[in-house]
PDB file of C-alpha atoms in Angstrom:
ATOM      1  CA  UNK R 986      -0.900   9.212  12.149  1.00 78.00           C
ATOM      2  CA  UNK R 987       2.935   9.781  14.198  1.00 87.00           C
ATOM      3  CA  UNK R 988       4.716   7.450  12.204  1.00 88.00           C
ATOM      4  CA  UNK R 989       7.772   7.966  14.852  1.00 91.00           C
ATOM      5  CA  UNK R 990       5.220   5.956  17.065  1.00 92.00           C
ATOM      6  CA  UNK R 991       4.143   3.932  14.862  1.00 90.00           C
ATOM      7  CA  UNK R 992       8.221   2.859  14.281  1.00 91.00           C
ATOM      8  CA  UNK R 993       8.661   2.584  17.670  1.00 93.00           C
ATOM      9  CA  UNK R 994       5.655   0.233  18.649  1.00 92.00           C
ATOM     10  CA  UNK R 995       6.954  -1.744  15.410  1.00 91.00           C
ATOM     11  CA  UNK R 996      10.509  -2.173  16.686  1.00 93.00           C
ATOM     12  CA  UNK R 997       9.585  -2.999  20.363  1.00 94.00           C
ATOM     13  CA  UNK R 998       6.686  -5.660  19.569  1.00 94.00           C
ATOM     14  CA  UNK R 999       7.771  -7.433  16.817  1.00 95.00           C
ATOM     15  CA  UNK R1000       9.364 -10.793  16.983  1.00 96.00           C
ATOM     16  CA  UNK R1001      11.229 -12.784  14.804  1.00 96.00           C
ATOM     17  CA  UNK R1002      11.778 -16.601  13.870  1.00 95.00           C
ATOM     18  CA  UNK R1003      14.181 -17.665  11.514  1.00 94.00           C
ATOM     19  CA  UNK R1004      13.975 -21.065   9.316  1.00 92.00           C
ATOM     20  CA  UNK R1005      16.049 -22.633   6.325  1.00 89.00           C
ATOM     21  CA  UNK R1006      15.457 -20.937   3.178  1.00 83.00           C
ATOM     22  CA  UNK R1007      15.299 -22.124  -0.541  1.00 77.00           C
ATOM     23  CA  UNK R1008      17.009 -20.207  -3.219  1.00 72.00           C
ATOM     24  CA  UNK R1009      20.126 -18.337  -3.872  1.00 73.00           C
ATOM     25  CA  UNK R1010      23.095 -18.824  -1.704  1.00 70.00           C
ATOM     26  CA  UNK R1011      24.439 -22.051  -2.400  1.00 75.00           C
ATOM     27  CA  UNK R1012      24.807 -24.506   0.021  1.00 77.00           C
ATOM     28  CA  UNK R1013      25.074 -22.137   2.547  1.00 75.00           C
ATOM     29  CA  UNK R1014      21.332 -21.886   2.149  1.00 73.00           C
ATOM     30  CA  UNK R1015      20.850 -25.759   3.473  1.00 77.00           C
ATOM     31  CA  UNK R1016      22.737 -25.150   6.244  1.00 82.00           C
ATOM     32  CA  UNK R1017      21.820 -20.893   7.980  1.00 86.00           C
ATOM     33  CA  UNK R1018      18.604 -20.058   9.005  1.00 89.00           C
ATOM     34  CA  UNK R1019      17.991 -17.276   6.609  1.00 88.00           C
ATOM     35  CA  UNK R1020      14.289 -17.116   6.011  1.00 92.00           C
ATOM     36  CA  UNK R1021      12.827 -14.259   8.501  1.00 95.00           C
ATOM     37  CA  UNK R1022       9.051 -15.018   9.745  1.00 95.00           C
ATOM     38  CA  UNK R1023       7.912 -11.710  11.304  1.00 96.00           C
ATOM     39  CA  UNK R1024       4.802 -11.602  13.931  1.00 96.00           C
ATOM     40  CA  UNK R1025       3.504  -8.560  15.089  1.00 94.00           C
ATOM     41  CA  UNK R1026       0.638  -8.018  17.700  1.00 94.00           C
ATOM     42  CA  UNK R1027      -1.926  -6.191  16.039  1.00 93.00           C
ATOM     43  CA  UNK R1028      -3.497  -4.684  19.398  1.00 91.00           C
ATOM     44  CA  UNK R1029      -0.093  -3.627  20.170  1.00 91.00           C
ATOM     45  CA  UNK R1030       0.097  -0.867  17.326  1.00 92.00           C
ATOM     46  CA  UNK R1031       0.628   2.865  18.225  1.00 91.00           C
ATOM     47  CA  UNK R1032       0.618   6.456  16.779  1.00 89.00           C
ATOM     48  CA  UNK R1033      -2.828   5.493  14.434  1.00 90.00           C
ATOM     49  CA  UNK R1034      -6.210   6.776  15.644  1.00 90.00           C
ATOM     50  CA  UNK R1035      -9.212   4.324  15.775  1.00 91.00           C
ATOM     51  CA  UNK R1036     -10.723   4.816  12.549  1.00 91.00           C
ATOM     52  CA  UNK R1037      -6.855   4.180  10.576  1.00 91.00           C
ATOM     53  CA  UNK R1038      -6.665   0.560  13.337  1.00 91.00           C
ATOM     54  CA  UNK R1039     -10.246  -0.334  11.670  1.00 92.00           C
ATOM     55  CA  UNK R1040      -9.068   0.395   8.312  1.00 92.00           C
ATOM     56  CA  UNK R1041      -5.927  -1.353   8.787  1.00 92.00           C
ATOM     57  CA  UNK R1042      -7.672  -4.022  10.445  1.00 91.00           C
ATOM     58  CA  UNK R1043     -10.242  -4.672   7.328  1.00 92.00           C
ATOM     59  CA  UNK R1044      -7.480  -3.751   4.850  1.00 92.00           C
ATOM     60  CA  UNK R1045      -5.054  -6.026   6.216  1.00 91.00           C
ATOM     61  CA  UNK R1046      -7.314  -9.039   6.506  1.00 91.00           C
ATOM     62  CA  UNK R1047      -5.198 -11.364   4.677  1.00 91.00           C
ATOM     63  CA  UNK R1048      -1.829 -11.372   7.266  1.00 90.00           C
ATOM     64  CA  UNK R1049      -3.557 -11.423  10.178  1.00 92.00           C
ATOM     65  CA  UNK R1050      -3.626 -14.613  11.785  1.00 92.00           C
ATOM     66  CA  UNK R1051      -6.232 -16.189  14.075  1.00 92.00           C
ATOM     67  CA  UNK R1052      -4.188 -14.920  17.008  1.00 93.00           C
ATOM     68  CA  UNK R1053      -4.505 -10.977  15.772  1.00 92.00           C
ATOM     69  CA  UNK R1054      -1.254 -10.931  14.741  1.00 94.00           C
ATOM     70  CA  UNK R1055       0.453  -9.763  11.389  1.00 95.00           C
ATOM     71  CA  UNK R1056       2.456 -12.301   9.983  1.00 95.00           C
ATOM     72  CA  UNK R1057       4.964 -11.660   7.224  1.00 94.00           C
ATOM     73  CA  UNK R1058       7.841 -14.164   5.664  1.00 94.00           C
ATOM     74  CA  UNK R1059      10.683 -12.666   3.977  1.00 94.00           C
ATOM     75  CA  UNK R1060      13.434 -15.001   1.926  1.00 90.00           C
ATOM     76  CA  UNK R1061      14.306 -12.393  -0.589  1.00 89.00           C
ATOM     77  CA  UNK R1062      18.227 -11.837   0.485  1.00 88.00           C
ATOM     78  CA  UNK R1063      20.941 -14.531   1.503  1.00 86.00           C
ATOM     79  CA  UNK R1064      21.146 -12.854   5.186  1.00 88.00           C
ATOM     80  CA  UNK R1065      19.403 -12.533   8.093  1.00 90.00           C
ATOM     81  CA  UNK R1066      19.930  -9.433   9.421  1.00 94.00           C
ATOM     82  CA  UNK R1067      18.890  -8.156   6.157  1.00 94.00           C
ATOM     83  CA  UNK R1068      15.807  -9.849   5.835  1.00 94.00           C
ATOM     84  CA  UNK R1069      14.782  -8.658   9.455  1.00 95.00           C
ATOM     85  CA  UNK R1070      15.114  -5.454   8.183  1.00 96.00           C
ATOM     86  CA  UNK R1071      13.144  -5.777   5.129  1.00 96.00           C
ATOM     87  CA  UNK R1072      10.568  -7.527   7.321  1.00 96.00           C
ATOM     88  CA  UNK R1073      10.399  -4.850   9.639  1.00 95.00           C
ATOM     89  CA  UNK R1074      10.060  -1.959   7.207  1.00 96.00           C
ATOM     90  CA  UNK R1075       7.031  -4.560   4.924  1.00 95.00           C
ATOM     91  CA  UNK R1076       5.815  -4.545   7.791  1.00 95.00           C
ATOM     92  CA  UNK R1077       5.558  -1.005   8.707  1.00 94.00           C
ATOM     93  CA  UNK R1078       4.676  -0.093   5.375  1.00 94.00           C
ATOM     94  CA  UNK R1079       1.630  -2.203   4.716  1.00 93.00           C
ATOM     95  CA  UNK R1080       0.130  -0.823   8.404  1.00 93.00           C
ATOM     96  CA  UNK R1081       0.690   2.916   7.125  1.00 93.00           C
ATOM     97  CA  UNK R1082      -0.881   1.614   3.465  1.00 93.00           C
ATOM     98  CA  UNK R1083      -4.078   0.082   5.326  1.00 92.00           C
ATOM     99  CA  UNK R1084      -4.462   2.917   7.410  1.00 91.00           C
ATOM    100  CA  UNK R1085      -4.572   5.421   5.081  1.00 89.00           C
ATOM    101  CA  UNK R1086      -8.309   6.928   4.623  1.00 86.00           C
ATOM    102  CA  UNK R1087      -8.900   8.318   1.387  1.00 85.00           C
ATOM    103  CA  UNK R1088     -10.731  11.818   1.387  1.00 88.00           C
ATOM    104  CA  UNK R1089     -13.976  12.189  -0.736  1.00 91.00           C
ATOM    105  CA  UNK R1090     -13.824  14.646  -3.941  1.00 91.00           C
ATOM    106  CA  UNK R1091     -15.862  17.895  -2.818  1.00 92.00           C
ATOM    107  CA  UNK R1092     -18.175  18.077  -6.366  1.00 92.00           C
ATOM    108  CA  UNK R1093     -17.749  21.646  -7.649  1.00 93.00           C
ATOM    109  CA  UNK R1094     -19.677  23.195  -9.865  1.00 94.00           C
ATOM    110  CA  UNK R1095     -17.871  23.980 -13.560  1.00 94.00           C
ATOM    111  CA  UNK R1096     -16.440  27.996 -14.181  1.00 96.00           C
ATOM    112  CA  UNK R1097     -18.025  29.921 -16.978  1.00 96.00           C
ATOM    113  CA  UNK R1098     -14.675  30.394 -18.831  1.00 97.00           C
ATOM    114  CA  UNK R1099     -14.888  26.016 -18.889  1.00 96.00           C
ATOM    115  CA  UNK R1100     -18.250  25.609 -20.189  1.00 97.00           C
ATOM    116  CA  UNK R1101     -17.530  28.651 -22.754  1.00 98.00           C
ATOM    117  CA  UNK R1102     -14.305  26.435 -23.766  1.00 98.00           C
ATOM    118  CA  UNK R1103     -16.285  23.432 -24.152  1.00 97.00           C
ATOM    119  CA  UNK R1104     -19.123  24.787 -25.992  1.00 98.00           C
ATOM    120  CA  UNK R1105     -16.380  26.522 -28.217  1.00 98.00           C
ATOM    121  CA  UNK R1106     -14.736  22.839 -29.043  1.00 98.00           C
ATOM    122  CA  UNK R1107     -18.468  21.617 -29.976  1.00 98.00           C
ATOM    123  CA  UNK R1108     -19.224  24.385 -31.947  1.00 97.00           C
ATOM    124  CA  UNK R1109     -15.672  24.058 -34.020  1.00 97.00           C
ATOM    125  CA  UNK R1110     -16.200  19.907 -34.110  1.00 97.00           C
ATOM    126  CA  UNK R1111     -19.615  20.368 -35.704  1.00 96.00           C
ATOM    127  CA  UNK R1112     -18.278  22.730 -38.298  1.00 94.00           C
ATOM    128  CA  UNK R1113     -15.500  20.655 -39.114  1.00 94.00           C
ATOM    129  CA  UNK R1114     -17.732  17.463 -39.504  1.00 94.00           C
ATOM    130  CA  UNK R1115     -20.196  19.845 -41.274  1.00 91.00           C
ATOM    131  CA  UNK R1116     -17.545  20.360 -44.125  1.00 90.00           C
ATOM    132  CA  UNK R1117     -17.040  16.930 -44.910  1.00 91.00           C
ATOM    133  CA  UNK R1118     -20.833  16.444 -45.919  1.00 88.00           C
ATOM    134  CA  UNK R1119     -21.270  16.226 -49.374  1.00 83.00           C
ATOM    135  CA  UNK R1120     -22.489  19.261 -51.206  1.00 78.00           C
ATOM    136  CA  UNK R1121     -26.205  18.398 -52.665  1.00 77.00           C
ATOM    137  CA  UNK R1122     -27.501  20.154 -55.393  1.00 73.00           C
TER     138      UNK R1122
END
């Protein structure tokens, strides 16, 4: 993954619509465009090798729109510019989150010295237990 790439592609494909937001801001709210909807092309993502785009593609099932496109709506702040931003980088975050591929756990075999530990804490767990029995005659 070249996330530089990846920030690039981001920057120079995504587009932006702005609507009326609810919230806080007063009634400056009911009358600025704050509310940020962000689009993304989802063919046009770089720096990700083929099997991170079909990861990111299953993974990100839920924002991508009929068109293949990411979709995103931010409201959070009372400002534009800063809800582009945040867009932007929700954006870019989620693709690197999707297109991460987890490694599988090698199995390895347990050392000597931890089976000798473990056989040690059984033998000192019976003994204890064996001390609470009561004594029979």
């Amino acid at each position: 993954m070249n996330r530089a790439e990846l920030h690039e592609s981001i920057e120079r494909n995504i587009k932006f619509s702005f609507a009326r937001s609810g919230g806080k801001g007063g009634q400056n709210v009911n009358k600025v465009n704050t509310k940020v909807h962000a689009v993304m092309p989802f063919c046009r993502i770089k720096g990700l090798s083929q099997e991170e785009l079909s990861a990111a593609r299953r993974k990100l099932d839920a924002v991508i729109n009929s068109e293949d496109e990411i979709c995103i709506n931010v409201d959070d702040e009372r400002y534009q510019d800063v809800n582009r931003k945040i867009a932007a980088e929700r954006i870019e975050s989620r693709i690197i989150q999707a297109a991460h591929i987890a490694v599988a756990r090698k199995k390895t075999k347990p050392t000597k010295a931890s089976k000798e530990k473990r056989l040690n804490q059984k033998k000192l767990r019976s003994e204890l237990k064996n001390s609470r029995r009561r004594i029979i005659f």
